[in-house]
């Protein structure tokens, strides 16, 4: 014959529900704090950001875009291969 069923106390289920509710509340509070931090982050308008980017690109010489800045002297180009005095080195 099968063993008799145990009658569980209802307190275990209540504790699990309470801990689940606490977990949900903690997650919501963390989400709320992250959203508040995001809201407090300083923002600028897209038009201001794009004008700042255009100004930076216009004033900063980029050696990788010779069509805009013209050819670059090998001595000024940081991306050019460095020339050493000889073809090999002795260690």
PDB file of C-alpha atoms in Angstrom:
ATOM      1  CA  UNK A   1       0.000   0.000   0.000  1.00  0.00           C
ATOM      2  CA  UNK A   2       1.248   3.513  -0.731  1.00  0.00           C
ATOM      3  CA  UNK A   3       2.498   5.637   2.080  1.00  0.00           C
ATOM      4  CA  UNK A   4       0.113   8.113   3.606  1.00  0.00           C
ATOM      5  CA  UNK A   5       0.286  11.629   2.282  1.00  0.00           C
ATOM      6  CA  UNK A   6       1.737  14.304   4.519  1.00  0.00           C
ATOM      7  CA  UNK A   7      -0.234  17.412   5.179  1.00  0.00           C
ATOM      8  CA  UNK A   8       1.997  20.398   4.658  1.00  0.00           C
ATOM      9  CA  UNK A   9       1.813  23.452   6.774  1.00  0.00           C
ATOM     10  CA  UNK A  10       0.680  26.518   4.859  1.00  0.00           C
ATOM     11  CA  UNK A  11       3.495  28.655   6.316  1.00  0.00           C
ATOM     12  CA  UNK A  12       6.053  27.347   3.793  1.00  0.00           C
ATOM     13  CA  UNK A  13       4.006  28.571   0.834  1.00  0.00           C
ATOM     14  CA  UNK A  14       3.465  31.952   2.476  1.00  0.00           C
ATOM     15  CA  UNK A  15       7.203  32.322   3.084  1.00  0.00           C
ATOM     16  CA  UNK A  16       7.966  31.531  -0.557  1.00  0.00           C
ATOM     17  CA  UNK A  17       5.383  34.045  -1.746  1.00  0.00           C
ATOM     18  CA  UNK A  18       6.769  36.668   0.622  1.00  0.00           C
ATOM     19  CA  UNK A  19      10.333  36.070  -0.573  1.00  0.00           C
ATOM     20  CA  UNK A  20       9.186  36.266  -4.212  1.00  0.00           C
ATOM     21  CA  UNK A  21       7.404  39.523  -3.459  1.00  0.00           C
ATOM     22  CA  UNK A  22      10.539  40.857  -1.750  1.00  0.00           C
ATOM     23  CA  UNK A  23      12.622  39.867  -4.765  1.00  0.00           C
ATOM     24  CA  UNK A  24      10.218  41.576  -7.164  1.00  0.00           C
ATOM     25  CA  UNK A  25      10.177  44.698  -5.004  1.00  0.00           C
ATOM     26  CA  UNK A  26      13.986  44.792  -4.852  1.00  0.00           C
ATOM     27  CA  UNK A  27      14.238  44.414  -8.647  1.00  0.00           C
ATOM     28  CA  UNK A  28      11.703  47.189  -9.198  1.00  0.00           C
ATOM     29  CA  UNK A  29      13.580  49.457  -6.800  1.00  0.00           C
ATOM     30  CA  UNK A  30      16.869  48.771  -8.622  1.00  0.00           C
ATOM     31  CA  UNK A  31      15.223  49.459 -11.969  1.00  0.00           C
ATOM     32  CA  UNK A  32      13.715  52.649 -10.580  1.00  0.00           C
ATOM     33  CA  UNK A  33      17.099  53.864  -9.324  1.00  0.00           C
ATOM     34  CA  UNK A  34      18.761  53.106 -12.706  1.00  0.00           C
ATOM     35  CA  UNK A  35      16.015  55.008 -14.509  1.00  0.00           C
ATOM     36  CA  UNK A  36      16.446  57.975 -12.139  1.00  0.00           C
ATOM     37  CA  UNK A  37      20.197  57.997 -12.817  1.00  0.00           C
ATOM     38  CA  UNK A  38      19.498  57.905 -16.544  1.00  0.00           C
ATOM     39  CA  UNK A  39      17.059  60.782 -16.200  1.00  0.00           C
ATOM     40  CA  UNK A  40      19.625  62.914 -14.321  1.00  0.00           C
ATOM     41  CA  UNK A  41      22.288  62.385 -17.013  1.00  0.00           C
ATOM     42  CA  UNK A  42      23.093  65.674 -18.757  1.00  0.00           C
ATOM     43  CA  UNK A  43      21.741  65.858 -22.286  1.00  0.00           C
ATOM     44  CA  UNK A  44      22.390  68.090 -25.254  1.00  0.00           C
ATOM     45  CA  UNK A  45      20.343  68.641 -28.373  1.00  0.00           C
ATOM     46  CA  UNK A  46      21.209  66.660 -31.490  1.00  0.00           C
ATOM     47  CA  UNK A  47      21.777  69.878 -33.419  1.00  0.00           C
ATOM     48  CA  UNK A  48      24.374  71.013 -30.835  1.00  0.00           C
ATOM     49  CA  UNK A  49      26.113  67.631 -30.891  1.00  0.00           C
ATOM     50  CA  UNK A  50      26.237  67.550 -34.684  1.00  0.00           C
ATOM     51  CA  UNK A  51      27.609  71.115 -34.871  1.00  0.00           C
ATOM     52  CA  UNK A  52      30.274  70.208 -32.324  1.00  0.00           C
ATOM     53  CA  UNK A  53      31.205  67.120 -34.337  1.00  0.00           C
ATOM     54  CA  UNK A  54      31.362  69.098 -37.596  1.00  0.00           C
ATOM     55  CA  UNK A  55      33.548  71.731 -35.951  1.00  0.00           C
ATOM     56  CA  UNK A  56      35.907  69.083 -34.544  1.00  0.00           C
ATOM     57  CA  UNK A  57      36.208  67.330 -37.911  1.00  0.00           C
ATOM     58  CA  UNK A  58      36.848  70.612 -39.693  1.00  0.00           C
ATOM     59  CA  UNK A  59      39.560  71.729 -37.264  1.00  0.00           C
ATOM     60  CA  UNK A  60      41.316  68.421 -36.628  1.00  0.00           C
ATOM     61  CA  UNK A  61      43.669  67.202 -39.344  1.00  0.00           C
ATOM     62  CA  UNK A  62      43.108  63.550 -40.186  1.00  0.00           C
ATOM     63  CA  UNK A  63      45.939  61.850 -42.046  1.00  0.00           C
ATOM     64  CA  UNK A  64      43.662  59.017 -43.116  1.00  0.00           C
ATOM     65  CA  UNK A  65      41.564  61.359 -45.315  1.00  0.00           C
ATOM     66  CA  UNK A  66      44.005  62.803 -47.874  1.00  0.00           C
ATOM     67  CA  UNK A  67      41.163  63.903 -50.163  1.00  0.00           C
ATOM     68  CA  UNK A  68      40.199  66.523 -47.577  1.00  0.00           C
ATOM     69  CA  UNK A  69      43.626  67.583 -46.296  1.00  0.00           C
ATOM     70  CA  UNK A  70      45.856  66.854 -49.299  1.00  0.00           C
ATOM     71  CA  UNK A  71      48.914  64.655 -49.372  1.00  0.00           C
ATOM     72  CA  UNK A  72      50.895  64.410 -46.166  1.00  0.00           C
ATOM     73  CA  UNK A  73      54.651  64.524 -45.826  1.00  0.00           C
ATOM     74  CA  UNK A  74      56.081  61.186 -44.678  1.00  0.00           C
ATOM     75  CA  UNK A  75      57.705  62.865 -41.670  1.00  0.00           C
ATOM     76  CA  UNK A  76      54.346  64.242 -40.454  1.00  0.00           C
ATOM     77  CA  UNK A  77      52.306  61.104 -41.087  1.00  0.00           C
ATOM     78  CA  UNK A  78      52.064  59.006 -37.894  1.00  0.00           C
ATOM     79  CA  UNK A  79      50.669  56.062 -39.897  1.00  0.00           C
ATOM     80  CA  UNK A  80      53.546  55.864 -42.368  1.00  0.00           C
ATOM     81  CA  UNK A  81      56.006  53.000 -41.833  1.00  0.00           C
ATOM     82  CA  UNK A  82      59.016  54.186 -39.883  1.00  0.00           C
ATOM     83  CA  UNK A  83      62.261  54.214 -41.833  1.00  0.00           C
ATOM     84  CA  UNK A  84      65.334  53.064 -39.969  1.00  0.00           C
ATOM     85  CA  UNK A  85      68.939  53.577 -41.044  1.00  0.00           C
ATOM     86  CA  UNK A  86      69.375  50.027 -42.290  1.00  0.00           C
ATOM     87  CA  UNK A  87      67.338  47.179 -43.683  1.00  0.00           C
ATOM     88  CA  UNK A  88      67.958  44.813 -40.764  1.00  0.00           C
ATOM     89  CA  UNK A  89      68.793  44.966 -37.103  1.00  0.00           C
ATOM     90  CA  UNK A  90      71.286  42.901 -35.129  1.00  0.00           C
ATOM     91  CA  UNK A  91      70.333  41.610 -31.752  1.00  0.00           C
TER      92      UNK A  91
END
